[in-house]
Amino acid sequence: LTKKQRIPIITIHQAKGAEFDYVFLAGCQDGTFPGLPALKKKDTSEEKRLFYVAITRARKQLFLTWSQLRYGHYQHESEFIRALPQECMRRV
């Protein structure tokens, strides 16, 4: 019996306690992560905690993605990405 290779697509909540060699975190633009309700309330603490959980699941490599255009409007990368040490990042 051989193991089938698979790519799990899960929520950050489901990833708690798990680790993966490679993690892809999509939707890291302001208004999505952190979401608009948190930004409007000026309380992103819970989403900040979830971001930490997400980025610490990667053993080898972490990929963070965001949309530059959404519904015809320019999007900014997440404030959480801007807070990361730039020397740890490689932009492609």
Short mmCIF file of N, CA and C in Angstrom, two decimals:
data_model
loop_
_atom_site.label_atom_id
_atom_site.label_comp_id
_atom_site.label_asym_id
_atom_site.label_seq_id
_atom_site.Cartn_x
_atom_site.Cartn_y
_atom_site.Cartn_z
N LEU A 1 0.85 -1.19 0.00
CA LEU A 1 0.00 0.00 0.00
C LEU A 1 0.88 1.24 0.00
N THR A 2 0.71 2.10 -0.99
CA THR A 2 1.51 3.33 -1.07
C THR A 2 0.67 4.52 -0.66
N LYS A 3 1.35 5.49 -0.06
CA LYS A 3 0.67 6.72 0.33
C LYS A 3 0.51 7.62 -0.88
N LYS A 4 -0.67 8.14 -1.07
CA LYS A 4 -0.90 9.10 -2.13
C LYS A 4 -0.45 10.46 -1.64
N GLN A 5 0.27 11.17 -2.50
CA GLN A 5 0.65 12.53 -2.14
C GLN A 5 -0.57 13.42 -2.29
N ARG A 6 -0.68 14.34 -1.37
CA ARG A 6 -1.83 15.23 -1.42
C ARG A 6 -1.42 16.62 -0.96
N ILE A 7 -2.20 17.57 -1.35
CA ILE A 7 -2.01 18.95 -0.93
C ILE A 7 -3.22 19.33 -0.10
N PRO A 8 -3.07 19.44 1.21
CA PRO A 8 -4.22 19.83 2.02
C PRO A 8 -4.52 21.32 1.89
N ILE A 9 -5.76 21.63 1.71
CA ILE A 9 -6.20 23.02 1.69
C ILE A 9 -7.08 23.17 2.93
N ILE A 10 -6.56 23.90 3.90
CA ILE A 10 -7.25 23.99 5.19
C ILE A 10 -7.29 25.44 5.67
N THR A 11 -8.11 25.68 6.66
CA THR A 11 -8.16 27.01 7.27
C THR A 11 -7.04 27.15 8.29
N ILE A 12 -6.78 28.37 8.67
CA ILE A 12 -5.76 28.60 9.69
C ILE A 12 -6.16 27.93 10.99
N HIS A 13 -7.44 27.97 11.31
CA HIS A 13 -7.91 27.32 12.54
C HIS A 13 -7.61 25.83 12.53
N GLN A 14 -7.78 25.19 11.38
CA GLN A 14 -7.50 23.76 11.27
C GLN A 14 -6.02 23.46 11.34
N ALA A 15 -5.17 24.43 11.06
CA ALA A 15 -3.72 24.22 11.01
C ALA A 15 -3.07 24.31 12.39
N LYS A 16 -3.80 24.77 13.38
CA LYS A 16 -3.22 24.90 14.72
C LYS A 16 -2.59 23.59 15.15
N GLY A 17 -1.34 23.67 15.59
CA GLY A 17 -0.65 22.48 16.09
C GLY A 17 -0.03 21.63 15.01
N ALA A 18 -0.33 21.88 13.75
CA ALA A 18 0.23 21.10 12.64
C ALA A 18 1.37 21.87 12.00
N GLU A 19 2.25 21.14 11.34
CA GLU A 19 3.33 21.76 10.58
C GLU A 19 3.38 21.13 9.20
N PHE A 20 3.82 21.92 8.23
CA PHE A 20 3.91 21.48 6.85
C PHE A 20 5.23 21.98 6.29
N ASP A 21 5.80 21.24 5.34
CA ASP A 21 7.05 21.70 4.73
C ASP A 21 6.85 23.04 4.03
N TYR A 22 5.77 23.16 3.30
CA TYR A 22 5.49 24.38 2.54
C TYR A 22 4.09 24.87 2.88
N VAL A 23 3.98 26.17 3.11
CA VAL A 23 2.69 26.78 3.42
C VAL A 23 2.46 27.94 2.46
N PHE A 24 1.28 27.97 1.86
CA PHE A 24 0.86 29.06 0.99
C PHE A 24 -0.29 29.77 1.68
N LEU A 25 -0.11 31.03 1.95
CA LEU A 25 -1.14 31.83 2.59
C LEU A 25 -1.60 32.88 1.59
N ALA A 26 -2.80 32.71 1.07
CA ALA A 26 -3.34 33.59 0.03
C ALA A 26 -4.26 34.64 0.64
N GLY A 27 -4.44 35.72 -0.08
CA GLY A 27 -5.38 36.76 0.34
C GLY A 27 -4.82 37.69 1.40
N CYS A 28 -3.53 37.92 1.38
CA CYS A 28 -2.89 38.78 2.39
C CYS A 28 -2.89 40.23 1.97
N GLN A 29 -4.08 40.76 1.67
CA GLN A 29 -4.19 42.18 1.37
C GLN A 29 -5.10 42.81 2.41
N ASP A 30 -4.83 44.10 2.68
CA ASP A 30 -5.69 44.82 3.62
C ASP A 30 -7.13 44.74 3.14
N GLY A 31 -8.02 44.47 4.05
CA GLY A 31 -9.43 44.32 3.73
C GLY A 31 -9.84 42.87 3.64
N THR A 32 -8.85 41.99 3.44
CA THR A 32 -9.12 40.54 3.45
C THR A 32 -8.46 39.90 4.66
N PHE A 33 -7.18 40.21 4.85
CA PHE A 33 -6.46 39.68 6.01
C PHE A 33 -5.44 40.70 6.46
N PRO A 34 -5.75 41.60 7.34
CA PRO A 34 -6.94 41.63 8.19
C PRO A 34 -8.18 42.09 7.42
N GLY A 35 -9.31 41.59 7.88
CA GLY A 35 -10.58 41.87 7.22
C GLY A 35 -11.09 43.27 7.51
N LEU A 36 -12.02 43.72 6.69
CA LEU A 36 -12.60 45.06 6.83
C LEU A 36 -13.24 45.29 8.20
N PRO A 37 -14.01 44.34 8.74
CA PRO A 37 -14.61 44.60 10.06
C PRO A 37 -13.56 44.90 11.13
N ALA A 38 -12.47 44.14 11.14
CA ALA A 38 -11.40 44.38 12.13
C ALA A 38 -10.72 45.72 11.89
N LEU A 39 -10.51 46.06 10.62
CA LEU A 39 -9.89 47.35 10.31
C LEU A 39 -10.79 48.51 10.72
N LYS A 40 -12.09 48.38 10.47
CA LYS A 40 -13.03 49.44 10.83
C LYS A 40 -13.10 49.64 12.34
N LYS A 41 -13.03 48.52 13.09
CA LYS A 41 -13.06 48.60 14.56
C LYS A 41 -11.70 49.01 15.12
N LYS A 42 -10.67 49.03 14.25
CA LYS A 42 -9.29 49.30 14.66
C LYS A 42 -8.83 48.31 15.72
N ASP A 43 -9.29 47.06 15.57
CA ASP A 43 -8.86 45.99 16.48
C ASP A 43 -8.53 44.75 15.64
N THR A 44 -7.26 44.63 15.31
CA THR A 44 -6.81 43.50 14.49
C THR A 44 -6.07 42.46 15.33
N SER A 45 -6.20 42.52 16.64
CA SER A 45 -5.42 41.63 17.51
C SER A 45 -5.72 40.15 17.26
N GLU A 46 -6.98 39.78 17.06
CA GLU A 46 -7.30 38.37 16.82
C GLU A 46 -6.76 37.92 15.47
N GLU A 47 -6.87 38.76 14.46
CA GLU A 47 -6.35 38.40 13.15
C GLU A 47 -4.82 38.38 13.14
N LYS A 48 -4.22 39.22 13.94
CA LYS A 48 -2.76 39.21 14.08
C LYS A 48 -2.30 37.88 14.68
N ARG A 49 -3.06 37.41 15.67
CA ARG A 49 -2.76 36.11 16.29
C ARG A 49 -2.90 34.98 15.27
N LEU A 50 -3.95 35.03 14.45
CA LEU A 50 -4.15 34.01 13.42
C LEU A 50 -3.04 34.06 12.38
N PHE A 51 -2.58 35.25 12.03
CA PHE A 51 -1.48 35.39 11.08
C PHE A 51 -0.23 34.72 11.63
N TYR A 52 0.04 34.94 12.90
CA TYR A 52 1.19 34.31 13.54
C TYR A 52 1.07 32.79 13.48
N VAL A 53 -0.11 32.27 13.79
CA VAL A 53 -0.34 30.82 13.70
C VAL A 53 -0.04 30.35 12.29
N ALA A 54 -0.55 31.06 11.30
CA ALA A 54 -0.38 30.65 9.89
C ALA A 54 1.08 30.63 9.47
N ILE A 55 1.82 31.69 9.78
CA ILE A 55 3.20 31.76 9.27
C ILE A 55 4.15 30.85 10.03
N THR A 56 3.75 30.41 11.19
CA THR A 56 4.63 29.49 11.95
C THR A 56 4.33 28.03 11.67
N ARG A 57 3.48 27.73 10.70
CA ARG A 57 3.19 26.34 10.33
C ARG A 57 4.21 25.80 9.33
N ALA A 58 4.97 26.67 8.69
CA ALA A 58 5.90 26.26 7.62
C ALA A 58 7.23 25.80 8.21
N ARG A 59 7.65 24.60 7.84
CA ARG A 59 8.96 24.09 8.26
C ARG A 59 10.06 24.55 7.32
N LYS A 60 9.80 24.54 6.02
CA LYS A 60 10.84 24.87 5.04
C LYS A 60 10.62 26.23 4.39
N GLN A 61 9.42 26.46 3.87
CA GLN A 61 9.21 27.69 3.12
C GLN A 61 7.77 28.16 3.25
N LEU A 62 7.63 29.47 3.34
CA LEU A 62 6.32 30.12 3.46
C LEU A 62 6.13 31.03 2.27
N PHE A 63 4.96 30.96 1.65
CA PHE A 63 4.61 31.82 0.52
C PHE A 63 3.41 32.66 0.93
N LEU A 64 3.55 33.98 0.83
CA LEU A 64 2.47 34.90 1.15
C LEU A 64 2.05 35.59 -0.14
N THR A 65 0.77 35.55 -0.46
CA THR A 65 0.30 36.16 -1.71
C THR A 65 -0.82 37.15 -1.43
N TRP A 66 -0.94 38.13 -2.31
CA TRP A 66 -2.05 39.08 -2.24
C TRP A 66 -2.36 39.57 -3.64
N SER A 67 -3.56 40.08 -3.78
CA SER A 67 -4.00 40.62 -5.07
C SER A 67 -3.66 42.09 -5.13
N GLN A 68 -3.08 42.51 -6.25
CA GLN A 68 -2.81 43.93 -6.41
C GLN A 68 -4.05 44.66 -6.92
N LEU A 69 -4.88 43.95 -7.67
CA LEU A 69 -6.13 44.51 -8.15
C LEU A 69 -7.26 43.59 -7.77
N ARG A 70 -8.33 44.18 -7.26
CA ARG A 70 -9.51 43.39 -6.92
C ARG A 70 -10.73 44.23 -7.24
N TYR A 71 -11.60 43.69 -8.08
CA TYR A 71 -12.79 44.42 -8.53
C TYR A 71 -12.41 45.78 -9.11
N GLY A 72 -11.28 45.84 -9.81
CA GLY A 72 -10.85 47.07 -10.45
C GLY A 72 -10.21 48.10 -9.53
N HIS A 73 -10.00 47.76 -8.28
CA HIS A 73 -9.40 48.69 -7.32
C HIS A 73 -8.05 48.16 -6.86
N TYR A 74 -7.10 49.09 -6.72
CA TYR A 74 -5.78 48.72 -6.25
C TYR A 74 -5.85 48.27 -4.79
N GLN A 75 -5.16 47.19 -4.47
CA GLN A 75 -5.11 46.64 -3.11
C GLN A 75 -3.70 46.79 -2.55
N HIS A 76 -3.61 47.05 -1.28
CA HIS A 76 -2.32 47.12 -0.60
C HIS A 76 -2.05 45.79 0.08
N GLU A 77 -0.77 45.40 0.09
CA GLU A 77 -0.43 44.18 0.83
C GLU A 77 -0.80 44.40 2.29
N SER A 78 -1.05 43.32 2.98
CA SER A 78 -1.49 43.36 4.36
C SER A 78 -0.50 44.10 5.26
N GLU A 79 -1.04 44.80 6.23
CA GLU A 79 -0.20 45.44 7.23
C GLU A 79 0.65 44.40 7.96
N PHE A 80 0.18 43.17 8.00
CA PHE A 80 0.93 42.10 8.67
C PHE A 80 2.20 41.77 7.87
N ILE A 81 2.11 41.79 6.56
CA ILE A 81 3.30 41.55 5.73
C ILE A 81 4.27 42.71 5.88
N ARG A 82 3.75 43.92 5.90
CA ARG A 82 4.61 45.10 6.05
C ARG A 82 5.35 45.10 7.38
N ALA A 83 4.81 44.43 8.38
CA ALA A 83 5.42 44.38 9.71
C ALA A 83 6.53 43.33 9.81
N LEU A 84 6.62 42.43 8.82
CA LEU A 84 7.64 41.38 8.86
C LEU A 84 9.01 41.96 8.52
N PRO A 85 10.08 41.38 9.08
CA PRO A 85 11.43 41.86 8.74
C PRO A 85 11.70 41.65 7.25
N GLN A 86 11.99 42.73 6.55
CA GLN A 86 12.17 42.66 5.11
C GLN A 86 13.37 41.80 4.70
N GLU A 87 14.38 41.69 5.58
CA GLU A 87 15.54 40.86 5.24
C GLU A 87 15.20 39.37 5.22
N CYS A 88 14.05 39.01 5.75
CA CYS A 88 13.61 37.61 5.74
C CYS A 88 12.76 37.28 4.52
N MET A 89 12.50 38.28 3.69
CA MET A 89 11.58 38.10 2.58
C MET A 89 12.31 38.20 1.24
N ARG A 90 11.75 37.48 0.28
CA ARG A 90 12.20 37.60 -1.11
C ARG A 90 10.95 37.82 -1.94
N ARG A 91 10.88 38.94 -2.61
CA ARG A 91 9.70 39.28 -3.41
C ARG A 91 9.91 38.83 -4.84
N VAL A 92 8.89 38.19 -5.38
CA VAL A 92 8.95 37.73 -6.77
C VAL A 92 7.76 38.23 -7.55
#
